[in-house]
XYZ file of C-alpha atoms in Angstrom:
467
model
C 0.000 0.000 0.000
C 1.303 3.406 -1.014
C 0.728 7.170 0.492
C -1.993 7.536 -1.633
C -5.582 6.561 -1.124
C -6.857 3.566 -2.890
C -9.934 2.123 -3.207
C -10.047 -2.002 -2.864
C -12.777 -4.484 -4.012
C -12.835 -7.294 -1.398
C -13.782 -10.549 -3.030
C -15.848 -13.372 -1.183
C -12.964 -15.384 -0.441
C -10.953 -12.827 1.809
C -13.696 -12.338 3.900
C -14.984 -16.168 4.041
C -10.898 -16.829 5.290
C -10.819 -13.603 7.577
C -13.627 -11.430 8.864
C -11.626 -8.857 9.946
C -10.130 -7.793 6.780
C -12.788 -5.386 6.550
C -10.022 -3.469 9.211
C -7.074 -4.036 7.691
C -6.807 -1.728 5.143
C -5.499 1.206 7.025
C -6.744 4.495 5.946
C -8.164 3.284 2.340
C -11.189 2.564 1.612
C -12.722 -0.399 0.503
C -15.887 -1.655 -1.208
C -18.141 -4.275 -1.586
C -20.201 -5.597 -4.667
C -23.639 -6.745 -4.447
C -22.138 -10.706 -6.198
C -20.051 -10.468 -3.270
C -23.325 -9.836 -0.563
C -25.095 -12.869 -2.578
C -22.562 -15.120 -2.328
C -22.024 -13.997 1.503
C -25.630 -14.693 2.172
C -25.856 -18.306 0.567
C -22.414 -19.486 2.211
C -23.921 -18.342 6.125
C -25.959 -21.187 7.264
C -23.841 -24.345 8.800
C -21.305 -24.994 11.703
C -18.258 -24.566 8.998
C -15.622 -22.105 9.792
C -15.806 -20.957 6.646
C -20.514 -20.280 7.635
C -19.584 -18.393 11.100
C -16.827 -15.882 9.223
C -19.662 -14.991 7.016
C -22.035 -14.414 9.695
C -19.350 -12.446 12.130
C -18.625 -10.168 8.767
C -22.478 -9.300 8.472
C -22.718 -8.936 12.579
C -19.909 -6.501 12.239
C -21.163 -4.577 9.269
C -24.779 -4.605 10.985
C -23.214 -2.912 14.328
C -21.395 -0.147 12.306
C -24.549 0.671 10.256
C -26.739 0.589 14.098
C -23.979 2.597 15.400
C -23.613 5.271 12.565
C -27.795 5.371 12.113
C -27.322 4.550 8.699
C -30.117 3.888 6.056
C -28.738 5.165 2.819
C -25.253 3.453 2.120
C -24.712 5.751 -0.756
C -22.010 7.974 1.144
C -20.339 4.659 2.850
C -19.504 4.024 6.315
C -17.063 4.881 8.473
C -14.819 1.520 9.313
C -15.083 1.797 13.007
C -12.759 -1.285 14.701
C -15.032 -3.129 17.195
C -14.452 -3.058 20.716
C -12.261 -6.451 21.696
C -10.411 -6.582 18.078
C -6.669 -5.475 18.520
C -5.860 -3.858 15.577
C -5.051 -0.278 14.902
C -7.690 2.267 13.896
C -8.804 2.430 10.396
C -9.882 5.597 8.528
C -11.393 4.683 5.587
C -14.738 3.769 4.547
C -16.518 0.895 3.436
C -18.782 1.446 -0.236
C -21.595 -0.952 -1.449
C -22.255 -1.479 -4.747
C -25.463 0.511 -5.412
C -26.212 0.174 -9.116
C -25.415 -2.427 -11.601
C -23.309 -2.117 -14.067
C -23.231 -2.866 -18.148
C -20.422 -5.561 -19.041
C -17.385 -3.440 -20.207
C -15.557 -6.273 -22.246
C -16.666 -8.736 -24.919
C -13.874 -11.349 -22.955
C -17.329 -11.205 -20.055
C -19.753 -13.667 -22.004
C -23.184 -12.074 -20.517
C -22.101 -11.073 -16.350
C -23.675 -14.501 -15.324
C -20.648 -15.844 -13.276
C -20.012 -14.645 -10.083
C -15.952 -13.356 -10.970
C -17.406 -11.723 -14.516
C -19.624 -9.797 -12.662
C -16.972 -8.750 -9.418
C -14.754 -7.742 -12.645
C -17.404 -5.498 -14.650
C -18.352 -3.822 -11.371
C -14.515 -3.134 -10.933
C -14.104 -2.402 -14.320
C -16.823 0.268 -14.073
C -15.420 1.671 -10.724
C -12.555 2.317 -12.691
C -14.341 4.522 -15.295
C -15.937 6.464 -12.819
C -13.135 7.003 -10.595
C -9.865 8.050 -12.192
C -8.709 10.043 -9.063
C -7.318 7.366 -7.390
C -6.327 3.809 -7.975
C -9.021 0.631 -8.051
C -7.425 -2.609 -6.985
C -8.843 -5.627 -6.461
C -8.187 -8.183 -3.424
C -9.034 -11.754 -4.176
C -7.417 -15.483 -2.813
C -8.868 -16.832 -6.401
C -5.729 -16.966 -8.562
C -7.942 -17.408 -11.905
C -9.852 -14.073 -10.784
C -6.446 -12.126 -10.544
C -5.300 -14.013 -13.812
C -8.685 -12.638 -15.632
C -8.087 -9.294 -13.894
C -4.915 -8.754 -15.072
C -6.031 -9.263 -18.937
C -8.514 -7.019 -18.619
C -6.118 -4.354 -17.330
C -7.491 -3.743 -13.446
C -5.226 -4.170 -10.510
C -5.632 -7.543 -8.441
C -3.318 -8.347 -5.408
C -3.517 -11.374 -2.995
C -4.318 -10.856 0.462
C -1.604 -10.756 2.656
C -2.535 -9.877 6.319
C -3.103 -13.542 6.990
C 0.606 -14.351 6.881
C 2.461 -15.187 9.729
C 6.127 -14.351 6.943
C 5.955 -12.852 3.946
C 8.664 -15.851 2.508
C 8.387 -19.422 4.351
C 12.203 -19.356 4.140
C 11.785 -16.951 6.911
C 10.456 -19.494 8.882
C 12.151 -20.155 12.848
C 13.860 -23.643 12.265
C 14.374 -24.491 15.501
C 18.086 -25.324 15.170
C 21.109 -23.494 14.897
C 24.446 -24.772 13.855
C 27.424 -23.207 15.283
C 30.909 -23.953 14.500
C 33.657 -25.210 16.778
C 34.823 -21.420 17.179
C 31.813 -21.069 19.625
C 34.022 -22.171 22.005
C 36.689 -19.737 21.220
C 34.246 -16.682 21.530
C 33.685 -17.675 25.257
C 37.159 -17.918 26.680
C 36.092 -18.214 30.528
C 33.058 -20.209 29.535
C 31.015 -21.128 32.920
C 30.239 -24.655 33.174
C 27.831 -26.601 36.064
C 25.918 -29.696 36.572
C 22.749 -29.805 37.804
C 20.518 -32.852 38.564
C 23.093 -34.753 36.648
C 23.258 -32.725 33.375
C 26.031 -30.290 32.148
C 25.277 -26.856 31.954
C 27.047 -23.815 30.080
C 26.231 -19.962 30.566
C 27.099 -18.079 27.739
C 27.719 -14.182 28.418
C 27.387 -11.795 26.713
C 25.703 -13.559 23.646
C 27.522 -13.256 20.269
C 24.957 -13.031 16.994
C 21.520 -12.936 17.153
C 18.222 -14.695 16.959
C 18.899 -16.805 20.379
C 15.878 -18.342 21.108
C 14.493 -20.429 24.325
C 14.103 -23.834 24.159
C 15.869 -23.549 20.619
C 18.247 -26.344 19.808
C 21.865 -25.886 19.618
C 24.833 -28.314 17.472
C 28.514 -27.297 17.429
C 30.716 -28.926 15.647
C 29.838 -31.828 12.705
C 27.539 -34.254 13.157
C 30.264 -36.916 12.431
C 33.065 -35.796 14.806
C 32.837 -37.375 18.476
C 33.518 -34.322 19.793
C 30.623 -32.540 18.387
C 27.825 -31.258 21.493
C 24.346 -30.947 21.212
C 22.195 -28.916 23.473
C 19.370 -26.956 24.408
C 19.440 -23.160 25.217
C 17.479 -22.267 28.016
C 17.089 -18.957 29.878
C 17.620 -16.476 27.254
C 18.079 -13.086 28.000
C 19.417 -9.606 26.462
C 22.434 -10.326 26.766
C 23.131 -13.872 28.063
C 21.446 -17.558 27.512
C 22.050 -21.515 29.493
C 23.024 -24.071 27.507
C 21.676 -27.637 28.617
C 23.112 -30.595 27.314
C 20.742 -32.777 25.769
C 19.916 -36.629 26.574
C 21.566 -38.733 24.113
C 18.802 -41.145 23.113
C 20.712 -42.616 20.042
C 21.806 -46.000 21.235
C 21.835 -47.958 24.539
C 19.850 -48.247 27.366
C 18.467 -44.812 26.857
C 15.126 -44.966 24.609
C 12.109 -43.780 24.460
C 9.544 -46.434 24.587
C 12.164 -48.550 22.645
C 12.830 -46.078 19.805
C 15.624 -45.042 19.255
C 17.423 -41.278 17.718
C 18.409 -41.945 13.821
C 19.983 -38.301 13.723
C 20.241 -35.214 14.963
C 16.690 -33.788 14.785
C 15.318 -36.785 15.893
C 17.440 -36.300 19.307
C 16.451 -32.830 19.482
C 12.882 -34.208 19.088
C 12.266 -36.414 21.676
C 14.657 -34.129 24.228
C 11.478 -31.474 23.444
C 8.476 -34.416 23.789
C 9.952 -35.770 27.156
C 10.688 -31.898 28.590
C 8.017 -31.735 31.713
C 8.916 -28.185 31.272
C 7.555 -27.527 27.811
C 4.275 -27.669 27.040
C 3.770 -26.957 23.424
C 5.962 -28.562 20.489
C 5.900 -28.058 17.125
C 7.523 -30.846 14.274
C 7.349 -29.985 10.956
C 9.102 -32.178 8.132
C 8.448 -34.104 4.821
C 6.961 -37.576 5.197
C 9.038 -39.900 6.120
C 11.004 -38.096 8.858
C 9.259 -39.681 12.602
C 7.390 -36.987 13.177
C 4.127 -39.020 14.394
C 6.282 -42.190 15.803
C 8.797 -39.627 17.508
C 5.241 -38.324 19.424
C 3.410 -41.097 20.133
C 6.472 -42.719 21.679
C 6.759 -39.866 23.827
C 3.442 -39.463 24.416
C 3.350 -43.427 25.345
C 6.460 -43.331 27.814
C 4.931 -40.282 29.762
C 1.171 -41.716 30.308
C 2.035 -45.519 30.769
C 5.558 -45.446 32.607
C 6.021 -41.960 33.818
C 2.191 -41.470 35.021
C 2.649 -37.352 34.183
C -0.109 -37.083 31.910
C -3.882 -39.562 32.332
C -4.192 -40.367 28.423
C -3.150 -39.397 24.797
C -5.742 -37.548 22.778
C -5.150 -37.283 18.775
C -6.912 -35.540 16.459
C -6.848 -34.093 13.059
C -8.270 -32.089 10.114
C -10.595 -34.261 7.885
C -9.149 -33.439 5.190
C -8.762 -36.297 2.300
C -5.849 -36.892 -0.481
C -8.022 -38.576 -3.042
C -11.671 -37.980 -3.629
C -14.309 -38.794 -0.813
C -15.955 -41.918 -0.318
C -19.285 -40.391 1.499
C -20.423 -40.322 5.603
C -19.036 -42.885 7.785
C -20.882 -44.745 9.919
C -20.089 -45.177 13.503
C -19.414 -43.357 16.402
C -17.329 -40.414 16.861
C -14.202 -42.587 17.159
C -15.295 -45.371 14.734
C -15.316 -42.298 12.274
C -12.328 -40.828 12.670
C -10.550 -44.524 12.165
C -10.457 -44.264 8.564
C -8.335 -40.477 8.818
C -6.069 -42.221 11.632
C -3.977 -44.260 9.350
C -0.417 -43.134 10.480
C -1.474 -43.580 14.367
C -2.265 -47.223 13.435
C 0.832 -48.132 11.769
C 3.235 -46.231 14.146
C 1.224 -47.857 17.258
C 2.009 -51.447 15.513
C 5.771 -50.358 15.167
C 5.399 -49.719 18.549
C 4.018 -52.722 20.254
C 5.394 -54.893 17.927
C 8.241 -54.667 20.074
C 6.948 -56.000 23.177
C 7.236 -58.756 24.414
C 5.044 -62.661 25.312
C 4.356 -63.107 21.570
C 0.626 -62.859 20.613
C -0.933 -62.778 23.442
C 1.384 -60.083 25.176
C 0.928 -58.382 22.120
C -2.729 -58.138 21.974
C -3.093 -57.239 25.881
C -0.841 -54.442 25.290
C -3.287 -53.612 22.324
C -5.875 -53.407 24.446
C -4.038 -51.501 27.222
C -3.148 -48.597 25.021
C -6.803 -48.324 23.491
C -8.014 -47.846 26.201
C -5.459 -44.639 27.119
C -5.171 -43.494 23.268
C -8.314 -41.579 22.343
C -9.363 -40.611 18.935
C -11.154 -36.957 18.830
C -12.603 -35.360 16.098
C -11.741 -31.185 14.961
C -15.079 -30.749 15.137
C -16.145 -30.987 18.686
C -13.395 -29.674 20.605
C -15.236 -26.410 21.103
C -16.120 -25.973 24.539
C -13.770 -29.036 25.815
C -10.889 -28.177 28.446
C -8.146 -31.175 28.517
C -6.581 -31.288 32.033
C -3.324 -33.666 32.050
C -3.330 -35.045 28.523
C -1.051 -35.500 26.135
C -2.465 -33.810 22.870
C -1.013 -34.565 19.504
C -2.477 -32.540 16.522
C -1.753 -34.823 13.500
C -1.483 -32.719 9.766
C -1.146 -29.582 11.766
C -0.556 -27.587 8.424
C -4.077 -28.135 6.577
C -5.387 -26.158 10.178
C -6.519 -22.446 9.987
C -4.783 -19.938 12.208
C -8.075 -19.291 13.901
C -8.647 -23.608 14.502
C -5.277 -23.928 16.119
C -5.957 -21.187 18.710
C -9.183 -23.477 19.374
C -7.337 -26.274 19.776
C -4.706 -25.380 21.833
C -6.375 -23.092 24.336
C -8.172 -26.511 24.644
C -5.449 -26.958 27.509
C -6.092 -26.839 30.922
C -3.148 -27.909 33.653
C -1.001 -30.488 33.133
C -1.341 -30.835 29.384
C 0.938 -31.017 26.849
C 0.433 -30.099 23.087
C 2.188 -31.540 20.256
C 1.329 -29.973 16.840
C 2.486 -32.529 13.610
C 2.883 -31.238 10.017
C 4.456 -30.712 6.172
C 3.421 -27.242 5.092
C 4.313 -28.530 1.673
C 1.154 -31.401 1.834
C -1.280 -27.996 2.502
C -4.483 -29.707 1.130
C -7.042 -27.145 2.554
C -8.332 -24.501 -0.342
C -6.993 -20.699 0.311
C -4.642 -21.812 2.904
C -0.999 -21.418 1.765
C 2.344 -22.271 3.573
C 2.647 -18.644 4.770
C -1.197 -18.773 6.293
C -1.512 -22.612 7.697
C -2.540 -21.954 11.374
C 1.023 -24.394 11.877
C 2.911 -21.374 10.166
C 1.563 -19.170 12.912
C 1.887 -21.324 15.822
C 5.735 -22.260 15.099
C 6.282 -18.475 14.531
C 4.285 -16.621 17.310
C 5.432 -19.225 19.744
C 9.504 -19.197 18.894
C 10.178 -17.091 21.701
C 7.765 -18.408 24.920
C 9.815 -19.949 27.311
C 7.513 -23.283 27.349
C 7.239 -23.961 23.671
C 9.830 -25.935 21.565
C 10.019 -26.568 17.650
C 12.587 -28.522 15.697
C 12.320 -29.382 11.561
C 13.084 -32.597 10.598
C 15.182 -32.917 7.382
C 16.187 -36.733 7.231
C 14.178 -39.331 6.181
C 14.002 -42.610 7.778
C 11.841 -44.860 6.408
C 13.232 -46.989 3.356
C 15.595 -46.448 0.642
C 12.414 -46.641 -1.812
C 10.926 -43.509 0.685
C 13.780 -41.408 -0.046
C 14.802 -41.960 -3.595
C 10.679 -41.455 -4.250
C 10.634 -38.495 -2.680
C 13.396 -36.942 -4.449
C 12.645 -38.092 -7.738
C 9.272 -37.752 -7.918
């Protein structure tokens, strides 16, 4: 957005994905067509996210009108922020479409679609108004496409990024050289409840975050440390050594590390002191056997959390196959694939053969429930273990749901590739996952690692490169 005043055409889309972007234009003004109203209006009955955005944008519209005595919308209204919303003031003003207008290109068949007639009324507003620029907002990359033949201005909108490049996004891990060493020559070193600590003071670089995983040195050389900064500050930061869970006696719930981020990963899931943990990385990597290992070793042998609760968005690869039958559970079965076949991995290894086997079985369904998205509303989860499975294809607005779900003692573990994104209008830089790794990055309770290395087959990893 420049200095000067523009006037933007808000397609459906942007304010089915956020209600508030009626606020977010600063001080230009904006303006809504009547296709726009009609399409509002049939989308707003249902318990969709997508039905109660619709319905919030005509509650808030309603207020200003009540508020500003409004009858005749021909002068606008004045985009007054609601009370509770936490965004800065806006001074422009908010136009409706009041007359219809004639189709100004032969490329618009006869106005009958929905985008050919959000284009001819933007195609007229430019006619009438050459004093300042007419731009129009949609998520619909065919609608900017046509927009851009016909010569009018179409952006994307972007105030429901978390980055503006996903290359941006906090990693989790930083890799520091051997010379770390050498920048702290009177290095203060500790142990504590039998692990190693290390103060670093004052802190050389930037972006230190806590809980943020630290490697110095090559992965290959025996000398090589990994660790965990804790207590950041200004100007100094702890460095914990980490639990080497590679080989040995030291496991968690029999699996074993397989590399780096994997170690990293189950130092976060078995931290009592962390509370929220964020995986991302491509298939393949342990992302859901890594947690429900974790989550497994804390409820059955530790006792610090009652049961594991899973859920996920319903969201299919392949076309649907129609309702499911069932309970709420017995429904949610089908979209639980990867929990199945990572809970065989994992009491495959037990042991009394078939038998011991299938009593285990039957021990961990009874402490591994299956929830669906949908009714978490309302629901407050006091010592569980909560693993969000395909975390990405989440809104921003569903994971706040979800994890203020929490009540004491509960621990939230949020799975996900924001390259698999299957969910329409929701891009890497918007996926409710994007938000939570980045607004969370510097809470002292939260953790986050990306996993790189696969470790599934040889087929896996050559198929996932070449194809």
């Amino acid at each position: 957005m420049g200095s000067e005043k523009c006037l933007y055409i808000l397609d459906t889309n942007v304010l089915m994905h956020d209600p508030t972007a009626l606020f977010r234009f600063e001080e230009h003004d904006l303006f809504i067509p009547m296709m726009v109203l009609e399409e509002l209006d049939a989308a707003k009955k249902g318990l969709t996210e997508v039905a109660r955005n619709v319905r919030q944008v005509s509650r808030f519209i309603g207020e200003m009108m009540q508020q500003q005595d409004v009858t005749n919308l021909h002068e606008g209204l004045d985009l007054v922020v609601p009370d509770g919303l936490e965004l800065s003031h806006s001074n422009g003003k908010l136009f409706f479409q009041t007359s219809m207008p004639e189709t100004h290109s032969s490329l618009l068949r006869d106005g009958s679609f929905a985008d050919n007639e959000i284009l001819s009324t933007a195609l007229a507003l430019q006619s009438a108004d050459n004093a300042r620029q007419v731009i129009l907002v949609s998520k619909d990359i065919n609608l900017r496409i046509k927009a851009a033949i016909l010569g009018v201005p179409a952006e994307d909108y972007f105030n429901d990024r978390a980055l503006d490049d996903l290359s941006l996004l906090y990693r989790g891990m930083r890799s520091d050289g051997a010379d770390l060493w050498e920048s702290y020559p009177d290095l203060e070193s500790w142990t504590e409840n039998g692990r190693t600590w290390y103060k670093l003071e004052p802190l050389v670089g930037n972006d230190w975050y806590p809980n943020q995983c630290l490697t110095i040195g090559d992965e290959a050389d025996e000398s090589s440390v990994e660790a965990i900064i804790k207590d950041v500050t200004s100007n100094s930061a702890k460095l914990r050594l980490v639990d080497d869970y590679y080989s040995g006696n030291k496991n968690v719930w029999g699996v074993h590390a397989r590399n780096r981020e994997q170690n990293f990963a189950l130092n976060l899931l078995m931290d009592p002191d962390i509370d929220f943990v964020t995986l991302m990385g491509t298939a393949g990597t342990g992302k859901t056997l890594l947690a429900l290992a974790a989550g497994l070793a804390q409820t059955m042998d530790e006792k610090r959390y009652t049961e594991i609760i899973v859920t996920r968005a319903t969201v299919s690869i392949g076309e649907e196959i129609g309702f499911l039958p069932g309970t709420e559970e017995e429904k949610m079965t089908p979209w639980m694939g990867a929990l199945t076949d990572n809970l065989e991995v994992l009491t495959g290894q037990q042991e009394g053969g078939e038998w011991g086997r299938a009593a285990t079985n039957d021990l961990l369904a009874s402490r591994v429930k299956i929830r669906s998205l949908s009714f978490m509303r309302g629901r407050t989860f006091l010592n569980r273990y909560l693993i969000i499975d395909e975390a990405q294809n989440i809104t921003p607005k569903q994971m706040k749901a979800l994890v203020t779900r929490a009540g004491p003692g509960t621990k939230v573990v949020c799975l996900g590739n924001v390259e698999q994104i299957d969910t329409p209008y929701l891009t890497e830089t918007t996926s409710g996952l994007t938000f939570a790794v980045d607004r969370f990055k510097e809470w002292a309770h939260a953790g986050h690692i990306t996993l790189r290395r696969g470790e599934r087959s040889r087929l896996a990893d050559f198929a996932s490169e070449a194809l």
